[in-house]
mmCIF file of C-alpha atoms in Angstrom:
data_model
loop_
_atom_site.group_PDB
_atom_site.id
_atom_site.type_symbol
_atom_site.label_atom_id
_atom_site.label_comp_id
_atom_site.label_asym_id
_atom_site.label_seq_id
_atom_site.Cartn_x
_atom_site.Cartn_y
_atom_site.Cartn_z
ATOM 1 C CA UNK A 1 -13.933 -19.356 22.389
ATOM 2 C CA UNK A 2 -10.889 -19.224 24.663
ATOM 3 C CA UNK A 3 -7.599 -17.838 23.377
ATOM 4 C CA UNK A 4 -4.362 -18.478 25.258
ATOM 5 C CA UNK A 5 -1.958 -15.657 26.083
ATOM 6 C CA UNK A 6 1.513 -16.728 24.955
ATOM 7 C CA UNK A 7 4.955 -15.306 25.807
ATOM 8 C CA UNK A 8 6.845 -13.140 23.334
ATOM 9 C CA UNK A 9 9.396 -15.876 22.577
ATOM 10 C CA UNK A 10 6.607 -17.926 21.009
ATOM 11 C CA UNK A 11 6.881 -15.715 17.931
ATOM 12 C CA UNK A 12 10.311 -17.206 17.238
ATOM 13 C CA UNK A 13 8.896 -20.675 17.894
ATOM 14 C CA UNK A 14 6.256 -20.078 15.197
ATOM 15 C CA UNK A 15 8.929 -19.348 12.615
ATOM 16 C CA UNK A 16 10.909 -22.460 13.578
ATOM 17 C CA UNK A 17 7.738 -24.563 13.523
ATOM 18 C CA UNK A 18 6.950 -23.166 10.073
ATOM 19 C CA UNK A 19 10.315 -24.368 8.805
ATOM 20 C CA UNK A 20 9.727 -27.815 10.309
ATOM 21 C CA UNK A 21 6.305 -27.959 8.689
ATOM 22 C CA UNK A 22 7.874 -26.999 5.366
ATOM 23 C CA UNK A 23 10.382 -29.832 5.712
ATOM 24 C CA UNK A 24 7.519 -32.320 6.220
ATOM 25 C CA UNK A 25 6.193 -31.757 2.688
ATOM 26 C CA UNK A 26 8.131 -29.131 0.686
ATOM 27 C CA UNK A 27 6.468 -29.826 -2.708
ATOM 28 C CA UNK A 28 2.922 -29.337 -1.442
ATOM 29 C CA UNK A 29 3.563 -26.237 0.663
ATOM 30 C CA UNK A 30 5.579 -24.643 -2.129
ATOM 31 C CA UNK A 31 2.883 -25.492 -4.682
ATOM 32 C CA UNK A 32 -0.011 -24.058 -2.691
ATOM 33 C CA UNK A 33 2.017 -20.937 -1.878
ATOM 34 C CA UNK A 34 2.826 -20.417 -5.562
ATOM 35 C CA UNK A 35 -0.815 -21.071 -6.425
ATOM 36 C CA UNK A 36 -1.930 -18.453 -3.931
ATOM 37 C CA UNK A 37 0.552 -15.842 -5.179
ATOM 38 C CA UNK A 38 -0.359 -16.554 -8.806
ATOM 39 C CA UNK A 39 -4.069 -16.206 -8.031
ATOM 40 C CA UNK A 40 -3.474 -12.857 -6.332
ATOM 41 C CA UNK A 41 -1.363 -11.564 -9.234
ATOM 42 C CA UNK A 42 -3.900 -12.678 -11.836
ATOM 43 C CA UNK A 43 -6.762 -11.042 -9.958
ATOM 44 C CA UNK A 44 -4.836 -7.792 -9.535
ATOM 45 C CA UNK A 45 -4.139 -7.831 -13.283
ATOM 46 C CA UNK A 46 -7.874 -7.595 -14.064
ATOM 47 C CA UNK A 47 -8.426 -4.103 -15.542
ATOM 48 C CA UNK A 48 -10.437 -1.236 -14.069
ATOM 49 C CA UNK A 49 -9.473 -2.264 -10.512
ATOM 50 C CA UNK A 50 -12.083 -5.027 -10.630
ATOM 51 C CA UNK A 51 -9.564 -7.573 -9.374
ATOM 52 C CA UNK A 52 -8.696 -5.364 -6.418
ATOM 53 C CA UNK A 53 -12.358 -5.411 -5.401
ATOM 54 C CA UNK A 54 -12.813 -9.140 -5.963
ATOM 55 C CA UNK A 55 -9.668 -10.194 -4.086
ATOM 56 C CA UNK A 56 -10.912 -9.344 -0.555
ATOM 57 C CA UNK A 57 -14.128 -11.250 -1.296
ATOM 58 C CA UNK A 58 -12.276 -14.506 -1.956
ATOM 59 C CA UNK A 59 -9.377 -13.867 0.447
ATOM 60 C CA UNK A 60 -10.978 -15.833 3.334
ATOM 61 C CA UNK A 61 -11.411 -18.863 1.062
ATOM 62 C CA UNK A 62 -7.798 -18.610 -0.114
ATOM 63 C CA UNK A 63 -6.576 -18.300 3.486
ATOM 64 C CA UNK A 64 -8.603 -21.340 4.547
ATOM 65 C CA UNK A 65 -7.246 -23.290 1.576
ATOM 66 C CA UNK A 66 -3.667 -22.556 2.654
ATOM 67 C CA UNK A 67 -4.438 -23.392 6.289
ATOM 68 C CA UNK A 68 -6.060 -26.678 5.238
ATOM 69 C CA UNK A 69 -2.852 -27.621 3.456
ATOM 70 C CA UNK A 70 -0.734 -26.763 6.495
ATOM 71 C CA UNK A 71 -3.016 -28.681 8.866
ATOM 72 C CA UNK A 72 -3.014 -31.726 6.590
ATOM 73 C CA UNK A 73 0.793 -31.662 6.362
ATOM 74 C CA UNK A 74 1.042 -31.356 10.166
ATOM 75 C CA UNK A 75 -1.091 -34.496 10.553
ATOM 76 C CA UNK A 76 -0.262 -36.593 7.490
ATOM 77 C CA UNK A 77 3.160 -35.316 6.479
ATOM 78 C CA UNK A 78 4.196 -36.518 3.012
ATOM 79 C CA UNK A 79 0.918 -38.434 2.604
ATOM 80 C CA UNK A 80 -1.071 -35.218 2.263
ATOM 81 C CA UNK A 81 -3.098 -35.060 -0.962
ATOM 82 C CA UNK A 82 -4.802 -32.271 -2.885
ATOM 83 C CA UNK A 83 -8.155 -33.614 -1.654
ATOM 84 C CA UNK A 84 -7.282 -32.294 1.819
ATOM 85 C CA UNK A 85 -7.202 -28.663 0.657
ATOM 86 C CA UNK A 86 -10.891 -27.707 0.142
ATOM 87 C CA UNK A 87 -12.094 -29.034 3.525
ATOM 88 C CA UNK A 88 -14.722 -26.712 5.017
ATOM 89 C CA UNK A 89 -14.878 -24.372 2.033
ATOM 90 C CA UNK A 90 -17.977 -25.807 0.370
ATOM 91 C CA UNK A 91 -19.841 -26.258 3.666
ATOM 92 C CA UNK A 92 -19.144 -22.687 4.787
ATOM 93 C CA UNK A 93 -18.999 -20.982 1.393
ATOM 94 C CA UNK A 94 -21.785 -18.487 2.167
ATOM 95 C CA UNK A 95 -20.269 -17.521 5.525
ATOM 96 C CA UNK A 96 -16.806 -17.157 3.978
ATOM 97 C CA UNK A 97 -18.232 -14.898 1.263
ATOM 98 C CA UNK A 98 -19.895 -12.742 3.922
ATOM 99 C CA UNK A 99 -16.553 -12.621 5.691
ATOM 100 C CA UNK A 100 -14.982 -11.544 2.414
ATOM 101 C CA UNK A 101 -17.578 -8.800 2.064
ATOM 102 C CA UNK A 102 -16.630 -7.488 5.494
ATOM 103 C CA UNK A 103 -12.956 -7.605 4.532
ATOM 104 C CA UNK A 104 -13.747 -5.646 1.364
ATOM 105 C CA UNK A 105 -15.601 -3.033 3.420
ATOM 106 C CA UNK A 106 -12.656 -2.776 5.797
ATOM 107 C CA UNK A 107 -10.215 -2.399 2.902
ATOM 108 C CA UNK A 108 -12.305 0.424 1.423
ATOM 109 C CA UNK A 109 -12.395 2.206 4.790
ATOM 110 C CA UNK A 110 -8.598 1.955 5.104
ATOM 111 C CA UNK A 111 -8.216 3.306 1.556
ATOM 112 C CA UNK A 112 -10.543 6.251 2.209
ATOM 113 C CA UNK A 113 -8.784 7.074 5.478
ATOM 114 C CA UNK A 114 -5.361 6.962 3.823
ATOM 115 C CA UNK A 115 -6.569 9.338 1.103
ATOM 116 C CA UNK A 116 -8.177 11.664 3.637
ATOM 117 C CA UNK A 117 -4.957 11.785 5.659
ATOM 118 C CA UNK A 118 -2.856 12.444 2.561
ATOM 119 C CA UNK A 119 -0.852 9.232 2.818
ATOM 120 C CA UNK A 120 -0.371 8.906 -0.933
ATOM 121 C CA UNK A 121 3.352 9.343 -1.764
ATOM 122 C CA UNK A 122 4.317 12.343 -3.885
ATOM 123 C CA UNK A 123 6.130 11.192 -7.083
ATOM 124 C CA UNK A 124 8.194 14.400 -6.992
ATOM 125 C CA UNK A 125 9.287 13.730 -3.395
ATOM 126 C CA UNK A 126 10.791 10.232 -3.047
ATOM 127 C CA UNK A 127 11.431 10.870 0.642
ATOM 128 C CA UNK A 128 7.655 10.909 1.215
ATOM 129 C CA UNK A 129 7.301 7.246 0.241
ATOM 130 C CA UNK A 130 8.470 5.793 3.580
ATOM 131 C CA UNK A 131 6.224 7.936 5.845
ATOM 132 C CA UNK A 132 3.262 7.215 3.565
ATOM 133 C CA UNK A 133 3.972 3.481 3.658
ATOM 134 C CA UNK A 134 4.285 3.485 7.457
ATOM 135 C CA UNK A 135 1.040 5.420 7.759
ATOM 136 C CA UNK A 136 -0.867 2.964 5.578
ATOM 137 C CA UNK A 137 0.691 0.091 7.533
ATOM 138 C CA UNK A 138 -0.540 1.585 10.808
ATOM 139 C CA UNK A 139 -4.057 2.034 9.406
ATOM 140 C CA UNK A 140 -4.239 -1.455 7.932
ATOM 141 C CA UNK A 141 -2.780 -3.322 10.929
ATOM 142 C CA UNK A 142 -6.123 -3.613 12.802
ATOM 143 C CA UNK A 143 -7.719 -4.984 9.632
ATOM 144 C CA UNK A 144 -4.960 -7.577 9.220
ATOM 145 C CA UNK A 145 -5.289 -8.670 12.851
ATOM 146 C CA UNK A 146 -9.084 -8.850 12.627
ATOM 147 C CA UNK A 147 -8.893 -11.237 9.681
ATOM 148 C CA UNK A 148 -5.762 -13.180 10.699
ATOM 149 C CA UNK A 149 -7.744 -16.042 12.267
ATOM 150 C CA UNK A 150 -11.253 -15.190 11.053
ATOM 151 C CA UNK A 151 -11.341 -17.562 8.025
ATOM 152 C CA UNK A 152 -10.123 -20.482 10.167
ATOM 153 C CA UNK A 153 -12.643 -19.783 12.914
ATOM 154 C CA UNK A 154 -15.470 -19.665 10.370
ATOM 155 C CA UNK A 155 -14.326 -22.608 8.255
ATOM 156 C CA UNK A 156 -13.192 -24.925 11.053
ATOM 157 C CA UNK A 157 -15.192 -23.895 14.111
ATOM 158 C CA UNK A 158 -18.420 -22.741 12.404
ATOM 159 C CA UNK A 159 -18.140 -19.312 14.035
ATOM 160 C CA UNK A 160 -20.212 -16.564 12.419
ATOM 161 C CA UNK A 161 -18.267 -13.970 10.363
ATOM 162 C CA UNK A 162 -18.780 -11.102 12.823
ATOM 163 C CA UNK A 163 -17.826 -13.209 15.839
ATOM 164 C CA UNK A 164 -14.804 -14.672 14.039
ATOM 165 C CA UNK A 165 -13.523 -11.154 13.332
ATOM 166 C CA UNK A 166 -14.013 -10.226 16.999
ATOM 167 C CA UNK A 167 -12.263 -13.351 18.299
ATOM 168 C CA UNK A 168 -9.419 -12.906 15.806
ATOM 169 C CA UNK A 169 -8.817 -9.295 16.833
ATOM 170 C CA UNK A 170 -8.970 -10.033 20.564
ATOM 171 C CA UNK A 171 -6.716 -13.103 20.350
ATOM 172 C CA UNK A 172 -4.058 -11.326 18.289
ATOM 173 C CA UNK A 173 -4.083 -8.295 20.587
ATOM 174 C CA UNK A 174 -3.748 -10.584 23.624
ATOM 175 C CA UNK A 175 -0.643 -12.027 21.976
ATOM 176 C CA UNK A 176 0.774 -8.848 20.464
ATOM 177 C CA UNK A 177 4.223 -9.532 21.921
ATOM 178 C CA UNK A 178 4.458 -12.919 20.196
ATOM 179 C CA UNK A 179 3.223 -11.432 16.916
ATOM 180 C CA UNK A 180 5.720 -8.577 17.213
ATOM 181 C CA UNK A 181 8.594 -11.039 17.628
ATOM 182 C CA UNK A 182 7.228 -13.120 14.749
ATOM 183 C CA UNK A 183 7.111 -10.038 12.513
ATOM 184 C CA UNK A 184 10.661 -9.050 13.450
ATOM 185 C CA UNK A 185 11.935 -12.562 12.695
ATOM 186 C CA UNK A 186 10.189 -12.534 9.313
ATOM 187 C CA UNK A 187 11.652 -9.115 8.557
ATOM 188 C CA UNK A 188 15.170 -10.312 9.371
ATOM 189 C CA UNK A 189 14.641 -13.399 7.198
ATOM 190 C CA UNK A 190 14.112 -11.017 4.269
ATOM 191 C CA UNK A 191 16.548 -8.242 5.216
ATOM 192 C CA UNK A 192 19.606 -10.443 5.779
ATOM 193 C CA UNK A 193 19.494 -12.003 2.273
ATOM 194 C CA UNK A 194 19.051 -8.512 0.802
ATOM 195 C CA UNK A 195 22.140 -7.318 2.685
ATOM 196 C CA UNK A 196 24.097 -10.264 1.289
ATOM 197 C CA UNK A 197 23.122 -9.192 -2.221
ATOM 198 C CA UNK A 198 24.244 -5.613 -1.547
ATOM 199 C CA UNK A 199 27.540 -6.865 -0.122
ATOM 200 C CA UNK A 200 28.089 -9.033 -3.192
ATOM 201 C CA UNK A 201 27.512 -6.080 -5.504
ATOM 202 C CA UNK A 202 30.276 -4.185 -3.713
ATOM 203 C CA UNK A 203 32.751 -6.797 -4.953
ATOM 204 C CA UNK A 204 31.340 -7.462 -8.398
ATOM 205 C CA UNK A 205 28.152 -6.776 -10.334
ATOM 206 C CA UNK A 206 28.129 -10.357 -11.611
ATOM 207 C CA UNK A 207 28.494 -11.745 -8.078
ATOM 208 C CA UNK A 208 25.652 -9.507 -6.963
ATOM 209 C CA UNK A 209 23.470 -10.769 -9.796
ATOM 210 C CA UNK A 210 24.187 -14.394 -8.901
ATOM 211 C CA UNK A 211 23.441 -13.748 -5.230
ATOM 212 C CA UNK A 212 20.223 -11.936 -6.168
ATOM 213 C CA UNK A 213 19.047 -14.950 -8.169
ATOM 214 C CA UNK A 214 19.873 -17.307 -5.290
ATOM 215 C CA UNK A 215 18.104 -15.068 -2.764
ATOM 216 C CA UNK A 216 14.974 -14.812 -4.914
ATOM 217 C CA UNK A 217 14.921 -18.594 -5.254
ATOM 218 C CA UNK A 218 15.321 -19.163 -1.506
ATOM 219 C CA UNK A 219 12.669 -16.573 -0.620
ATOM 220 C CA UNK A 220 10.120 -18.045 -3.029
ATOM 221 C CA UNK A 221 10.868 -21.704 -2.311
ATOM 222 C CA UNK A 222 11.486 -21.598 1.457
ATOM 223 C CA UNK A 223 10.603 -18.300 3.158
ATOM 224 C CA UNK A 224 7.196 -17.748 1.532
ATOM 225 C CA UNK A 225 5.909 -21.248 2.442
ATOM 226 C CA UNK A 226 7.093 -20.630 6.025
ATOM 227 C CA UNK A 227 5.110 -17.378 6.047
ATOM 228 C CA UNK A 228 2.131 -19.293 4.649
ATOM 229 C CA UNK A 229 2.357 -21.739 7.549
ATOM 230 C CA UNK A 230 2.407 -18.905 10.087
ATOM 231 C CA UNK A 231 -1.373 -18.447 10.170
ATOM 232 C CA UNK A 232 -2.046 -22.130 10.892
ATOM 233 C CA UNK A 233 0.773 -22.497 13.435
ATOM 234 C CA UNK A 234 -0.176 -19.396 15.426
ATOM 235 C CA UNK A 235 -3.861 -20.427 15.338
ATOM 236 C CA UNK A 236 -3.043 -23.914 16.571
ATOM 237 C CA UNK A 237 -0.828 -22.533 19.320
ATOM 238 C CA UNK A 238 -3.377 -20.008 20.574
ATOM 239 C CA UNK A 239 -6.678 -21.878 20.215
ATOM 240 C CA UNK A 240 -5.746 -25.588 20.283
ATOM 241 C CA UNK A 241 -4.422 -26.833 23.614
ATOM 242 C CA UNK A 242 -3.233 -30.246 22.433
ATOM 243 C CA UNK A 243 -0.709 -30.714 19.596
ATOM 244 C CA UNK A 244 -1.928 -32.355 16.424
ATOM 245 C CA UNK A 245 -1.333 -36.090 16.640
ATOM 246 C CA UNK A 246 0.326 -37.558 13.547
ATOM 247 C CA UNK A 247 -1.601 -40.219 11.720
ATOM 248 C CA UNK A 248 -0.104 -43.666 12.165
ATOM 249 C CA UNK A 249 1.450 -45.234 9.115
ATOM 250 C CA UNK A 250 -0.719 -47.760 7.387
#
């Protein structure tokens, strides 16, 4: 498995490509993004932290489902159907579940390390929240990188779970500059709307409320689907040398 090393500016190109992909079929990408978020929220709502344990197990399947939708939109555009979404999931269900088990184990290790290092924020000290959050982010970053491409490598390329984790980690580290730029662009896409809301509240509380509603709508309808497309676009850019050819109109 050969992964290309891309320049830092490619991170910006991924965000732009995500917006173009969103424009190709907004209803489908918005629907699958909402479906993913709803599934995560429902699982986390299961009592006794059962949902938190089950979520990593099914996370690779959910990631592959989203990537299938993005790949189908890239090839078929508005002619993409719901039948395109489960491709590769049934055939590689056992491998994806094993991958989910490894992700669960990694999540538990990150949790134990964060507790051992005292990264839980103190409710009586609000200023401790930011350092704790940054510490957990630093601990969890290798886990995120290791599983960024792993579900796609297993579901599309029939790579074993352990090898897919290895290839995912190596390929993301080889392209850390592009991923850093991509993360900064995503952060600005969320920070700038928030600053607009704060500016609106300086003039009027009602204006701020209206702006907040608009920002929430734009983030959910546009930004989140673009983020969803990021996994597929970066995978295609790093592992696939030729661009996806659009299907000719019938």
